[in-house]
Coordinates of C-alpha atoms in Angstrom, one line a residue:
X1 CA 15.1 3.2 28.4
X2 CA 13.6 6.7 29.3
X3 CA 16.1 9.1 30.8
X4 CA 14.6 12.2 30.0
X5 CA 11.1 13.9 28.9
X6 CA 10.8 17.7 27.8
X7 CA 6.9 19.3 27.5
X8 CA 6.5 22.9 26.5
X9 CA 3.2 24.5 25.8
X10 CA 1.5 21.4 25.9
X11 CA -2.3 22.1 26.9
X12 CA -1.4 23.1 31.1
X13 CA 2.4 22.1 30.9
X14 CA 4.4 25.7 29.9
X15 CA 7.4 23.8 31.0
X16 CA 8.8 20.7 32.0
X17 CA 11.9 18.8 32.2
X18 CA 12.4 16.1 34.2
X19 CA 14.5 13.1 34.0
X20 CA 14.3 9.3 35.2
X21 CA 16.6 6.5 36.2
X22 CA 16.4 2.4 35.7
X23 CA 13.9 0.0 37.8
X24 CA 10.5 0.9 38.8
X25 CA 9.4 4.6 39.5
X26 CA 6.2 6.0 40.8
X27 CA 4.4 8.8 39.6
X28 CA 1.3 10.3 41.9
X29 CA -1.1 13.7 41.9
X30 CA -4.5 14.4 42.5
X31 CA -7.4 13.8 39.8
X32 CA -6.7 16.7 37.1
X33 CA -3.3 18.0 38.3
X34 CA -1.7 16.5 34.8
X35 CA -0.7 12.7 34.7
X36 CA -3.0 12.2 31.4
X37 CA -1.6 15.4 29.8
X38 CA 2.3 14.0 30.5
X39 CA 1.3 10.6 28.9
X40 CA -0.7 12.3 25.9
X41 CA 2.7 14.0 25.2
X42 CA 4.4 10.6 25.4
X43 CA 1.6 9.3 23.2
X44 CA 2.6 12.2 20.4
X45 CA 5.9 10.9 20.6
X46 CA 4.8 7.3 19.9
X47 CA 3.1 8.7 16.7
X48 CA -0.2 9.1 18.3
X49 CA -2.3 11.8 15.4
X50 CA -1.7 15.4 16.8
X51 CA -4.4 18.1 17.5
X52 CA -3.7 22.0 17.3
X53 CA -6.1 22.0 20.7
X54 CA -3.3 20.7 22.5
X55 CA -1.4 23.3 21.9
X56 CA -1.2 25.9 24.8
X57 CA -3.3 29.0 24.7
X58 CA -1.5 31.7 23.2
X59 CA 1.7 29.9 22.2
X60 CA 3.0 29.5 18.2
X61 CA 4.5 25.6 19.1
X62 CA 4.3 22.8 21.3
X63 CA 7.8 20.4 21.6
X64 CA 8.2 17.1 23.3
X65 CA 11.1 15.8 23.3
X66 CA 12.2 12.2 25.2
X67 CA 15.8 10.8 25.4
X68 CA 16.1 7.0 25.7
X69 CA 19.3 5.4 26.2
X70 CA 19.2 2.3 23.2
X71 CA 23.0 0.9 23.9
X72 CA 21.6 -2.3 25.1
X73 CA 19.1 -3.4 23.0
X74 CA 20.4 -4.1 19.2
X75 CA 18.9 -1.6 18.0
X76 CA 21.2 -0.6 14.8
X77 CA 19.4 -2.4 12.2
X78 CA 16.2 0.3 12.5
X79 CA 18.3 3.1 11.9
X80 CA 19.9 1.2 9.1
X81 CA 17.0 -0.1 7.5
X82 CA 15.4 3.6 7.7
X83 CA 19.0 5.3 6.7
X84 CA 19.0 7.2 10.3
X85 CA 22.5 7.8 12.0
X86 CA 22.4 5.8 15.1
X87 CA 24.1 6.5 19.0
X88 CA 23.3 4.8 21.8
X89 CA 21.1 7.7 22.9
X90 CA 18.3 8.3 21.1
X91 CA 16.1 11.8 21.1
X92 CA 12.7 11.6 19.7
X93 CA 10.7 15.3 19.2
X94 CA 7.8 16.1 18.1
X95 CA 6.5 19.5 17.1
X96 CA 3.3 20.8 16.7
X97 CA 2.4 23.9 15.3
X98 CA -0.6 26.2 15.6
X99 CA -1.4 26.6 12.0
X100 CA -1.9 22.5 12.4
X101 CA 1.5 21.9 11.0
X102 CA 3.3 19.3 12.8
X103 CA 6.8 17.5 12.3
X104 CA 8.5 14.3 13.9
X105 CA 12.6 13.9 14.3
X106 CA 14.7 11.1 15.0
X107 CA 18.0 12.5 16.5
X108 CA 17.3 15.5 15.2
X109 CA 16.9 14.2 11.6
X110 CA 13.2 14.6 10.2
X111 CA 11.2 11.3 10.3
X112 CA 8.3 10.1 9.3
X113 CA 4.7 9.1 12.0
X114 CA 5.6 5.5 10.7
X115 CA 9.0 5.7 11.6
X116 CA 8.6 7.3 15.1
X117 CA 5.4 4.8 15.7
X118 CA 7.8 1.8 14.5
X119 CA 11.0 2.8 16.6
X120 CA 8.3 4.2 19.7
X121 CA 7.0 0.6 19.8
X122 CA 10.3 -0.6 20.2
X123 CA 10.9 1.9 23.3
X124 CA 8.3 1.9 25.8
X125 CA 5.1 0.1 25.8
X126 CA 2.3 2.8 27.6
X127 CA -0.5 0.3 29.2
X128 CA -3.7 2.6 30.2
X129 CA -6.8 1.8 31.4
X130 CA -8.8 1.1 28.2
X131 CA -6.2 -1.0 27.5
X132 CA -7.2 -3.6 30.0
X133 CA -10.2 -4.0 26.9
X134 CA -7.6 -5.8 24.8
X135 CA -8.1 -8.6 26.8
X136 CA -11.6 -9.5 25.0
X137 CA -9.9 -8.9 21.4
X138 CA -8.7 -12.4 20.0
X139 CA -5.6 -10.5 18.2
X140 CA -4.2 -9.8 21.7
X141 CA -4.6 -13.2 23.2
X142 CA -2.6 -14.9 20.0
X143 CA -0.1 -12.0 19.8
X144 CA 0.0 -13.2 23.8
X145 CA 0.7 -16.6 22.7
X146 CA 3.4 -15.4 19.8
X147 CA 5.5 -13.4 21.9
X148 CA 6.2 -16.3 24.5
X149 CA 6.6 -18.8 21.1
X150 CA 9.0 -16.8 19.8
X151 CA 7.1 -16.9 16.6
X152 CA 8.6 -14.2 15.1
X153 CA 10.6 -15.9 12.1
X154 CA 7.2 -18.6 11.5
X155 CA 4.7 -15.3 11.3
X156 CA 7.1 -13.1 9.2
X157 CA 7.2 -16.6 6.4
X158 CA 3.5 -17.3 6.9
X159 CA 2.5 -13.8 6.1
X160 CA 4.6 -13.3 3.4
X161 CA 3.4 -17.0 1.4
X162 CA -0.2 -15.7 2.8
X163 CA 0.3 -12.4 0.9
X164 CA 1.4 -14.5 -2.1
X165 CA -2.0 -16.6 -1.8
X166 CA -4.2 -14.3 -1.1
X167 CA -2.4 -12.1 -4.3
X168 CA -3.0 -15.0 -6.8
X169 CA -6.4 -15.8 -5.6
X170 CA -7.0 -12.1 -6.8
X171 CA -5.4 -12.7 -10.0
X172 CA -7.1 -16.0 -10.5
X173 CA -10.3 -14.5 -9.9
X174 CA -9.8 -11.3 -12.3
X175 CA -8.6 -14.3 -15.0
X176 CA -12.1 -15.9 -14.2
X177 CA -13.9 -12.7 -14.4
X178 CA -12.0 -12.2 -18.3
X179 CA -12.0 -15.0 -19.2
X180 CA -16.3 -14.9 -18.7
X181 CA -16.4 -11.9 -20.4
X182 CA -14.7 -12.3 -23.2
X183 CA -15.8 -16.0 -23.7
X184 CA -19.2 -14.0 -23.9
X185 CA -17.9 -11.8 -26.8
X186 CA -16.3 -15.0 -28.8
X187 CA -18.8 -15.7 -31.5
X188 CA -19.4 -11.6 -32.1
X189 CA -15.0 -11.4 -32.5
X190 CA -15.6 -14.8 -34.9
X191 CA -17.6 -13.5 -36.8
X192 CA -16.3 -9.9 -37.3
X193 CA -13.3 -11.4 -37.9
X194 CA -14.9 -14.2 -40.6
X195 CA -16.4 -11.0 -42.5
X196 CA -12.8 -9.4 -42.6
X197 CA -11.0 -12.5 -43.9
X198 CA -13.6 -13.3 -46.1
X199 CA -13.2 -9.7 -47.6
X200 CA -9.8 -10.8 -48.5
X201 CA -8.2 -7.2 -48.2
X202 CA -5.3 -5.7 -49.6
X203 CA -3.7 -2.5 -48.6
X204 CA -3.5 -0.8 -51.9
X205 CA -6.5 -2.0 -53.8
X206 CA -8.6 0.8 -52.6
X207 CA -6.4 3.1 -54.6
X208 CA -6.4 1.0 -57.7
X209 CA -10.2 0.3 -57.8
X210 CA -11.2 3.9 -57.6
X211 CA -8.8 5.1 -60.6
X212 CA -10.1 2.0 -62.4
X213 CA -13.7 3.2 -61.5
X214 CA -13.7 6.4 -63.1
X215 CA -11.8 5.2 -66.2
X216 CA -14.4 2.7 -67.0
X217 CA -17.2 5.4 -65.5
X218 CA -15.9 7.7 -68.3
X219 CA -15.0 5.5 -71.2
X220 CA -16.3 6.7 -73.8
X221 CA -15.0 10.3 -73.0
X222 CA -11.5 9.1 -72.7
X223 CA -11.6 7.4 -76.0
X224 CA -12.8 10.3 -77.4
X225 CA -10.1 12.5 -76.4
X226 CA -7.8 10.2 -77.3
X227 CA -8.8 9.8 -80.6
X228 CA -8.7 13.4 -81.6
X229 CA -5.1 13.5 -80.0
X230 CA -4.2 10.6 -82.6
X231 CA -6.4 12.2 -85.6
X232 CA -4.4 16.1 -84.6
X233 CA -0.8 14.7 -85.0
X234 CA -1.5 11.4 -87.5
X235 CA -4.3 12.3 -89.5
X236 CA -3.9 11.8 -93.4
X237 CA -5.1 15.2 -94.1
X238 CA -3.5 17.7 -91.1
X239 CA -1.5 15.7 -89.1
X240 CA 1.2 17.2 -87.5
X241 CA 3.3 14.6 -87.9
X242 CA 3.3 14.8 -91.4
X243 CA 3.6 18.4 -91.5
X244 CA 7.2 17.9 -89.3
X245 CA 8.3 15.3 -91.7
X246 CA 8.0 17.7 -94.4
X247 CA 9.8 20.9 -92.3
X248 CA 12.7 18.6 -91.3
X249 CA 13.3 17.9 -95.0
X250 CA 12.9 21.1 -95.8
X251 CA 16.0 22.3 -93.6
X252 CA 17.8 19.1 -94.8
X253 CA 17.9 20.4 -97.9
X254 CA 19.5 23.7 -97.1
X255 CA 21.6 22.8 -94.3
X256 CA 24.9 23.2 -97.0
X257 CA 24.1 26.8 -97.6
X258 CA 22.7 27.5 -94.3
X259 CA 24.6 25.8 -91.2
X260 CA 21.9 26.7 -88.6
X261 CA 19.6 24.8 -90.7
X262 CA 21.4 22.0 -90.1
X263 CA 20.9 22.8 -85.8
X264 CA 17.2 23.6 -86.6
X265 CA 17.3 19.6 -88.5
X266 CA 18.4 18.1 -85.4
X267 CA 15.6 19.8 -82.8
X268 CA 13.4 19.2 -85.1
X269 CA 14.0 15.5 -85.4
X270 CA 14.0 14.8 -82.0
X271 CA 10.8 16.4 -81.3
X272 CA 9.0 14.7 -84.2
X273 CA 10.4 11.1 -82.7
X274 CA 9.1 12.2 -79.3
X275 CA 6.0 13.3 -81.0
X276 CA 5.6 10.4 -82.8
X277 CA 5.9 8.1 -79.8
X278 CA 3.5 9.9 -77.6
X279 CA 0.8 9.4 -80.9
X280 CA 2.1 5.9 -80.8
X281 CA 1.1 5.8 -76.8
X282 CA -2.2 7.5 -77.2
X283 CA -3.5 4.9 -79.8
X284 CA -2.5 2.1 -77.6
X285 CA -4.2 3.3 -74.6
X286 CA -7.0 4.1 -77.0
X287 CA -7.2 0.6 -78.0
X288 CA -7.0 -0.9 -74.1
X289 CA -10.0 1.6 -73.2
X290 CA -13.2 0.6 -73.7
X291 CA -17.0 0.6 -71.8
X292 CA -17.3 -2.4 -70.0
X293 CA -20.4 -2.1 -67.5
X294 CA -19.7 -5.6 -66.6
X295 CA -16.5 -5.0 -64.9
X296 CA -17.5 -1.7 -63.6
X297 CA -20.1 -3.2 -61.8
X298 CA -17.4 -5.5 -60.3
X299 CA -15.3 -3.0 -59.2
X300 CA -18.0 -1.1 -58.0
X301 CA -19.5 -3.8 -55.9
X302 CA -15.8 -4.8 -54.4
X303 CA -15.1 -0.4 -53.7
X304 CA -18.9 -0.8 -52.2
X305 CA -18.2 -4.0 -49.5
X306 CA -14.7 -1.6 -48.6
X307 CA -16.1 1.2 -47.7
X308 CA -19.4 -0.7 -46.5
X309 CA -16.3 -2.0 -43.8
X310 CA -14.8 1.2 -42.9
X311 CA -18.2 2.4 -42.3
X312 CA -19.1 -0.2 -39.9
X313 CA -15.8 -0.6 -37.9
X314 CA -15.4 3.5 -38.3
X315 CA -12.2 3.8 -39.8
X316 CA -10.6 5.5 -42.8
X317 CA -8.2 3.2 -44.9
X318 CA -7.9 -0.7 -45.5
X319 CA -4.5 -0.8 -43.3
X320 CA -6.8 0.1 -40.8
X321 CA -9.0 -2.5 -41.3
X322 CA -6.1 -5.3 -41.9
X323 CA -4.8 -3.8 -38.3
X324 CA -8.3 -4.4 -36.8
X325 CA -8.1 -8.2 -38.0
X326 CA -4.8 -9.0 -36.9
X327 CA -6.3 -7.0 -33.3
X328 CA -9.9 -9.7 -33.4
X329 CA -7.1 -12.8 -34.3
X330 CA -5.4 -11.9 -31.0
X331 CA -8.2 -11.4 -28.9
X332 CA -9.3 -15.1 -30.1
X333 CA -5.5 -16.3 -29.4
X334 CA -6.2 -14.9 -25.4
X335 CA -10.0 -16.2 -25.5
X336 CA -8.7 -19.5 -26.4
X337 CA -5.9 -19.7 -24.4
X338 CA -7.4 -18.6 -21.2
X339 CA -8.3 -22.0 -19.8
X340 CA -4.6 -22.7 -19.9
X341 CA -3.9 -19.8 -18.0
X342 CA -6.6 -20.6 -15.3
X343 CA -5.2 -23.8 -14.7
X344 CA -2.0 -22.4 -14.7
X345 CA -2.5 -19.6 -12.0
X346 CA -5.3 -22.3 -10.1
X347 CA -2.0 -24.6 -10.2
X348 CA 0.2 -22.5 -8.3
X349 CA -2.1 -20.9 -6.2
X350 CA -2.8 -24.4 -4.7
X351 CA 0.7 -25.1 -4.3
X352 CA 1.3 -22.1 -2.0
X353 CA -1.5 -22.4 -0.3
X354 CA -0.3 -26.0 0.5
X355 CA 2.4 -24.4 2.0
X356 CA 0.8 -21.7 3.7
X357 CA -1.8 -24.9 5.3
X358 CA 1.7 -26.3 6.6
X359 CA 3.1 -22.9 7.9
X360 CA -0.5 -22.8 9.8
X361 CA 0.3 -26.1 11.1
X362 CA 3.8 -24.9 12.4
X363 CA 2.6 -21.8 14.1
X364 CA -0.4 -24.1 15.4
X365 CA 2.2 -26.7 17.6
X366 CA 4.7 -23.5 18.8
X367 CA 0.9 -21.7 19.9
X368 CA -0.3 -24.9 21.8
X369 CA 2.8 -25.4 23.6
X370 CA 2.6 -21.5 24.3
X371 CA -1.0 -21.9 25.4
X372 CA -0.2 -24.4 28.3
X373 CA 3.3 -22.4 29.6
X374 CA 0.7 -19.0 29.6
X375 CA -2.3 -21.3 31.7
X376 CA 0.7 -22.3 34.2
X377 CA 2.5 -19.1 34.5
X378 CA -1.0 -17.0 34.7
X379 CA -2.2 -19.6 37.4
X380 CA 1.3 -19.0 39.3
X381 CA 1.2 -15.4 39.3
X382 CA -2.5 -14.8 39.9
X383 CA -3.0 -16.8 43.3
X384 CA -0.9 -14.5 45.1
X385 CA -2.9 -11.5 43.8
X386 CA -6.1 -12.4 45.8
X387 CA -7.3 -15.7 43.2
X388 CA -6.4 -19.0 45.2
X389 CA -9.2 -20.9 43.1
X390 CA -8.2 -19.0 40.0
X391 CA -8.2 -21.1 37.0
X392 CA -7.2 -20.0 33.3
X393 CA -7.2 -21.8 30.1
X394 CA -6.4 -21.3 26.3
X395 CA -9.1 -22.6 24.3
X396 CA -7.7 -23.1 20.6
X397 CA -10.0 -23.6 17.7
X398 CA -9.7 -23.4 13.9
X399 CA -11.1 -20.8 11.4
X400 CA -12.8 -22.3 8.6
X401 CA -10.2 -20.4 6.1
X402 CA -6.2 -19.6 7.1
X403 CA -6.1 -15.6 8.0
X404 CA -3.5 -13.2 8.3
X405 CA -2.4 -14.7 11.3
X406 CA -2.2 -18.4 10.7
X407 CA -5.6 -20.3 11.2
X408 CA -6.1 -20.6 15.0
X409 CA -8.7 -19.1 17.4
X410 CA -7.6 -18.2 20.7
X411 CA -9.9 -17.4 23.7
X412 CA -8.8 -17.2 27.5
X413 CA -11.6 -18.8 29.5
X414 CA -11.2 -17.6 33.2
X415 CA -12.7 -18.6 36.7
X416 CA -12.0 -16.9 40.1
X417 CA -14.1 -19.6 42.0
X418 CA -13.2 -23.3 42.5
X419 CA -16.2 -24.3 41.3
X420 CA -17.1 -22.1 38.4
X421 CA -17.9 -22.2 35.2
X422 CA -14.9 -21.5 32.8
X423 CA -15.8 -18.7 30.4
X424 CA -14.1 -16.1 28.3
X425 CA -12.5 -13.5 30.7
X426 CA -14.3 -10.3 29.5
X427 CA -17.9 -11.9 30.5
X428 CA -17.0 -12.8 34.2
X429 CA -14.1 -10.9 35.0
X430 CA -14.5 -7.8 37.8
X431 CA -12.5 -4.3 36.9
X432 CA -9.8 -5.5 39.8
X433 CA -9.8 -9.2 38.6
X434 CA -9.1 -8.0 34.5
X435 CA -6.5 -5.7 35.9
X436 CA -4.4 -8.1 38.3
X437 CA -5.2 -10.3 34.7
X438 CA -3.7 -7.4 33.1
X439 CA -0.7 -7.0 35.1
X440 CA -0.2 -10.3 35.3
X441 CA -0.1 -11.2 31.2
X442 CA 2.3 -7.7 31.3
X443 CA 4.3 -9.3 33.2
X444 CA 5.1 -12.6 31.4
X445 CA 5.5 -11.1 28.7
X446 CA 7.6 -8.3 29.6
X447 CA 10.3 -11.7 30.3
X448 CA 9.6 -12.6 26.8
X449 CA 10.2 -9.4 24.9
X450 CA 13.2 -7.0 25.3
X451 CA 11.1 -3.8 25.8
X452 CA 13.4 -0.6 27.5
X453 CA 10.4 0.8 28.9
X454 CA 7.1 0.1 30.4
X455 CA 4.4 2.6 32.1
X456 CA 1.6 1.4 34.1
X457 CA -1.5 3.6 34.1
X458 CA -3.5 3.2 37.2
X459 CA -3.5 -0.6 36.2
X460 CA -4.1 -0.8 39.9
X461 CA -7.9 0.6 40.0
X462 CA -9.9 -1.4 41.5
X463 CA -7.7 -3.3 44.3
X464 CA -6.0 -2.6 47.4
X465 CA -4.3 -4.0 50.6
X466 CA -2.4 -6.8 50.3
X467 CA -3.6 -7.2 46.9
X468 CA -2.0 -3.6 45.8
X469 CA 1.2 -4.9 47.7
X470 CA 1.6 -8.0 45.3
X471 CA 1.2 -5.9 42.4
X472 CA 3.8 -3.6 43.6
X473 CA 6.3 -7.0 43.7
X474 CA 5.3 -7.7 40.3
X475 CA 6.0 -4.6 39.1
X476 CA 9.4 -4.1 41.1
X477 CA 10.0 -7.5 39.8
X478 CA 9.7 -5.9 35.8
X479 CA 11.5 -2.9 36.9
X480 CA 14.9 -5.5 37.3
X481 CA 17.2 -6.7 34.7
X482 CA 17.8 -3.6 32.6
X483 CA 13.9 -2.7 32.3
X484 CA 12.4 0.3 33.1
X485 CA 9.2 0.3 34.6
X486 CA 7.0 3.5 35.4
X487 CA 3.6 3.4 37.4
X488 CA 0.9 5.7 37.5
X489 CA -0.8 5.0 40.6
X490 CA -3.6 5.7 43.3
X491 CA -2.3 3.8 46.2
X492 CA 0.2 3.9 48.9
X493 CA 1.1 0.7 48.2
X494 CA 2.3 1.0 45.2
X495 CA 3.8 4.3 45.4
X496 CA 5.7 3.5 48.4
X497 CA 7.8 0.7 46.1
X498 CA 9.5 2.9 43.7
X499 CA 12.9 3.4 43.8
X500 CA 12.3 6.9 42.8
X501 CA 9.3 9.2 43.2
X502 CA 7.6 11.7 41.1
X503 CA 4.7 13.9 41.7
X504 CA 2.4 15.8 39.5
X505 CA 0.8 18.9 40.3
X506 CA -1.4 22.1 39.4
X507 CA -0.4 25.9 40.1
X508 CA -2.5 28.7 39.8
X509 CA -2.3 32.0 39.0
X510 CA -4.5 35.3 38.3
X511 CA -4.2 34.4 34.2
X512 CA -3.7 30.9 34.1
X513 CA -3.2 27.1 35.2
X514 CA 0.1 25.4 34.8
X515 CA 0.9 21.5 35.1
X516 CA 4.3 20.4 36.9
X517 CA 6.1 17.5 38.1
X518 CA 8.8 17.1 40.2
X519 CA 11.6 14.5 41.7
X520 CA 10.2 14.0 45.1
X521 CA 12.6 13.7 48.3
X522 CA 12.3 11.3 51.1
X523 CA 11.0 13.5 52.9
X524 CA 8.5 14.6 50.8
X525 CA 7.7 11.1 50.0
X526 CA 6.7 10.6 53.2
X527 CA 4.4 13.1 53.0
X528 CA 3.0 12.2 49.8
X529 CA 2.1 9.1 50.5
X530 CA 1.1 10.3 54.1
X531 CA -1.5 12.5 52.3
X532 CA -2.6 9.0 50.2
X533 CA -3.5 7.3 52.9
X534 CA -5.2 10.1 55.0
X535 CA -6.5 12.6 52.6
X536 CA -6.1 16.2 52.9
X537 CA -4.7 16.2 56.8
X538 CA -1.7 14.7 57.7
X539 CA -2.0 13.0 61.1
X540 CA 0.9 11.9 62.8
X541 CA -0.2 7.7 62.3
X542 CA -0.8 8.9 58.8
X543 CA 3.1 9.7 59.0
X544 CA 4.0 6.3 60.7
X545 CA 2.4 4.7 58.2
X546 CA 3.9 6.2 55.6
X547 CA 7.3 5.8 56.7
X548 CA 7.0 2.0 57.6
X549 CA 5.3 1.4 53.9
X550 CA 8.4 3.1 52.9
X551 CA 11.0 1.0 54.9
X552 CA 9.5 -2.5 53.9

């Protein structure tokens, strides 16, 4: 619970330090003397987004700071899931900065906004005004109904199978989407592919066919070249050949008087065995060539549908084009096989949504037993607050569809008069009838969920007399059993309940305003709520009165 809350240079606060004790405390002060500034710095510390505006004229920083004493309430396994030292007291600060900067710390270790909101929602629960609204929101009546079915355990499984539903219906429907898209693209994939297979492709025949193009372009030139090669060493009349025959047996023949004769022999007859086999070579490839327009036209035509290919599909070589094939034979494979996949995924999206219909049903039966426990406990605690003929119901429907809450519709209907017309609460309901409603679903709650700390703001407009003095039990009641509970309030009544006292006030200077509150004493609780009940002058049966709303 709270024990402590520091402020500086937060809008009128310069300073402020004040602690608070266990069971239900008061806090009072005119219009405008600060209340809503203290619980917008409480509100920063829950997470709330931070403006620079709040920052006091003229200074660099604002810090709040709150100390909440945890050791009760099993706390560990937040600080363990978000790797945070834990002790038994806890200080939350926040820190904004003029330049707009702001930071957030978990005993003294910098946090996240999601962590402080997470851990603030776990400390104190700040009910204002506006928040007597929530009543006419549907997601506040079933989370009503959740926390007194301790649904915790059935919501955390149903949203986590409805995340898994609502996941594949998004997958199935992308599949769908695909699948329609490229079933729309099938026959123009068949056929390109068709024209590829039917081109019967090989990766190196693009190479061949062009070398065998220009032979057979140029024919008749090769052969011609060859020829004269053949006719130049073989002739009959200057062929090399024969002229080397003749040198070598020349230096045979004087290799016995001349030894390097015999050296100049053997060169000699090597190169005339190479020559003659290149000679041999050339006439053979001279007899292979020859001018075929026939086959040329054939190659030509084959060299023509290639290239005609990498044209059209824009690439450069016929691996390409054999990698583009293999690329329109998978994209058939998926096209063909995405009806099995459909049923598939449409397979086990039923299946868990069979079992997020039968979670539904679970949370359903806890909610309707829920319902009937919040009709006879807001029946109970309403008729002493001024509603003898007060009747309340939980109407429970069905959506058409499970949600992220389970499929159920809640609505509380509500009539103050015996005879009326049950209807939802926000249509009938007066200001001081939704607040004692208010105070009243606070307060059955509050026995439901373990929260340290709870802080009423003026919950109590709109009522008075006795009808204040029952909302002072209930609260005194929530302020027992190791709960805190801290009211905001406008009337005697109340104030006069709280086991301590604290008033807020406004101070004024020749440069400036400043916001305080202070620890009231008994005398000066007398006074206080003296001044309450008779404005501006004290008069001695304004005293009196004080004091005896005091003793009771």
């Amino acid at each position: 619970m709270l024990r402590s809350l520091f402020i500086q240079n937060y809008a009128l606060i310069e300073k402020l330090d004040i602690n608070f004790g266990t069971g239900f405390s008061v806090i009072t002060g005119e219009t405008g003397a600060g209340k809503s500034i203290i619980l917008g710095a409480i509100g920063l510390l829950l997470g709330q987004r931070a403006d620079v505006k709040s920052i006091r004229r003229g200074a660099p920083k604002c810090v709040i700071e709150a100390r909440f004493d945890i050791a009760a309430y099993n706390m560990q396994s937040f600080f363990e899931d978000n790797e945070l030292e834990y002790e038994p007291e806890c200080i939350l600060r926040r820190e904004l900065y003029a330049s707009g900067k702001s930071r957030a710390f978990i005993n003294d270790t910098p946090a996240s906004l999601a962590q402080v909101k997470e851990l603030g929602e776990q400390l104190i629960d700040v009910h204002s005004q506006h928040q007597n609204l929530l009543l006419n929101q549907e997601g506040f009546q079933l989370n009503v109904l959740d926390i007194l079915a301790h649904n915790d355990k059935e919501l955390d499984e149903y949203r986590s199978l409805y995340a898994e539903w609502k996941r594949l219906e998004r997958s199935l429907a992308e599949l769908i989407v695909r699948s329609d898209q490229n079933k729309a693209d099938e026959d123009f994939v068949r056929f390109q592919l068709q024209q590829l297979e039917e081109a019967n492709l090989n990766e190196e025949e693009q190479e061949t066919l062009e070398q065998e193009a220009e032979t057979l372009t140029h024919a008749e030139e090769i052969k011609a070249g060859l020829y004269k090669v053949e006719q130049l060493f073989a002739g009959e009349e200057v062929g090399i050949l024969s002229a080397m025959k003749d040198g070598l047996a020349a230096l045979l023949a004087i290799q016995k008087v001349y030894l390097p004769a015999g050296e100049l022999a053997k060169r000699m007859e090597s190169s005339y065995i190479e020559l003659k086999d290149i000679v041999q070579e050339v006439s053979l490839q001279n007899e292979k060539i020859e001018f075929n327009p026939v086959r040329l036209d054939e190659v030509n035509d084959r060299l023509n549908l290639i290239y005609s290919l990498q044209q059209k599909h824009r690439v450069q070589t016929v691996k390409e084009l054999l990698m583009l094939m293999e690329e329109y034979r998978a994209k058939l494979d998926d096209i063909t096989s995405f009806d099995e996949q459909i049923a598939e995924l449409t397979a086990q999206r039923d299946t868990i949504y069979n079992k997020v219909k039968k979670q539904a049903v679970a949370l359903t039966k806890k909610r309707a037993i829920a319902a009937r426990e919040v009709e006879q406990q807001m029946a109970t605690r309403l008729v002493p607050l001024g509603m003898p003929n007060i009747r309340f119901q939980v109407e429970m429907g069905m959506k058409k569809e499970p949600g992220t809450m389970g499929e159920d519709t809640v609505s509380f209907l509500f009539s103050a008069n015996k005879n009326g017309t049950l209807q939802n609460i926000s249509s009938v309901a007066s200001g001081g009838e939704i607040a004692r409603v208010m105070l009243s679903v606070k307060a059955m709650i509050a026995g439901a969920v373990k929260l340290p700390t709870i802080v009423f703001d003026e919950i109590d407009t709109g009522v008075s007399g006795e009808i204040a003095d029952r909302m002072a039990d209930i609260m005194q009641e929530m302020g027992q059993r190791d709960r805190q509970v801290i009211s905001i309030t406008h009337l005697p009544q109340i104030a006069a309940r709280g086991i301590a006292h604290y008033k807020v006030y406004k101070q004024d200077n020749d440069t400036e305003t400043n916001s305080h509150i202070r620890h009231l004493t008994n005398e000066e609780r007398v006074e206080e709520i003296a001044h309450m009940l008779s404005g501006a002058t004290l008069t001695e049966a304004a005293l009196n009165n004080a004091k005896a709303l005091l003793k009771s």
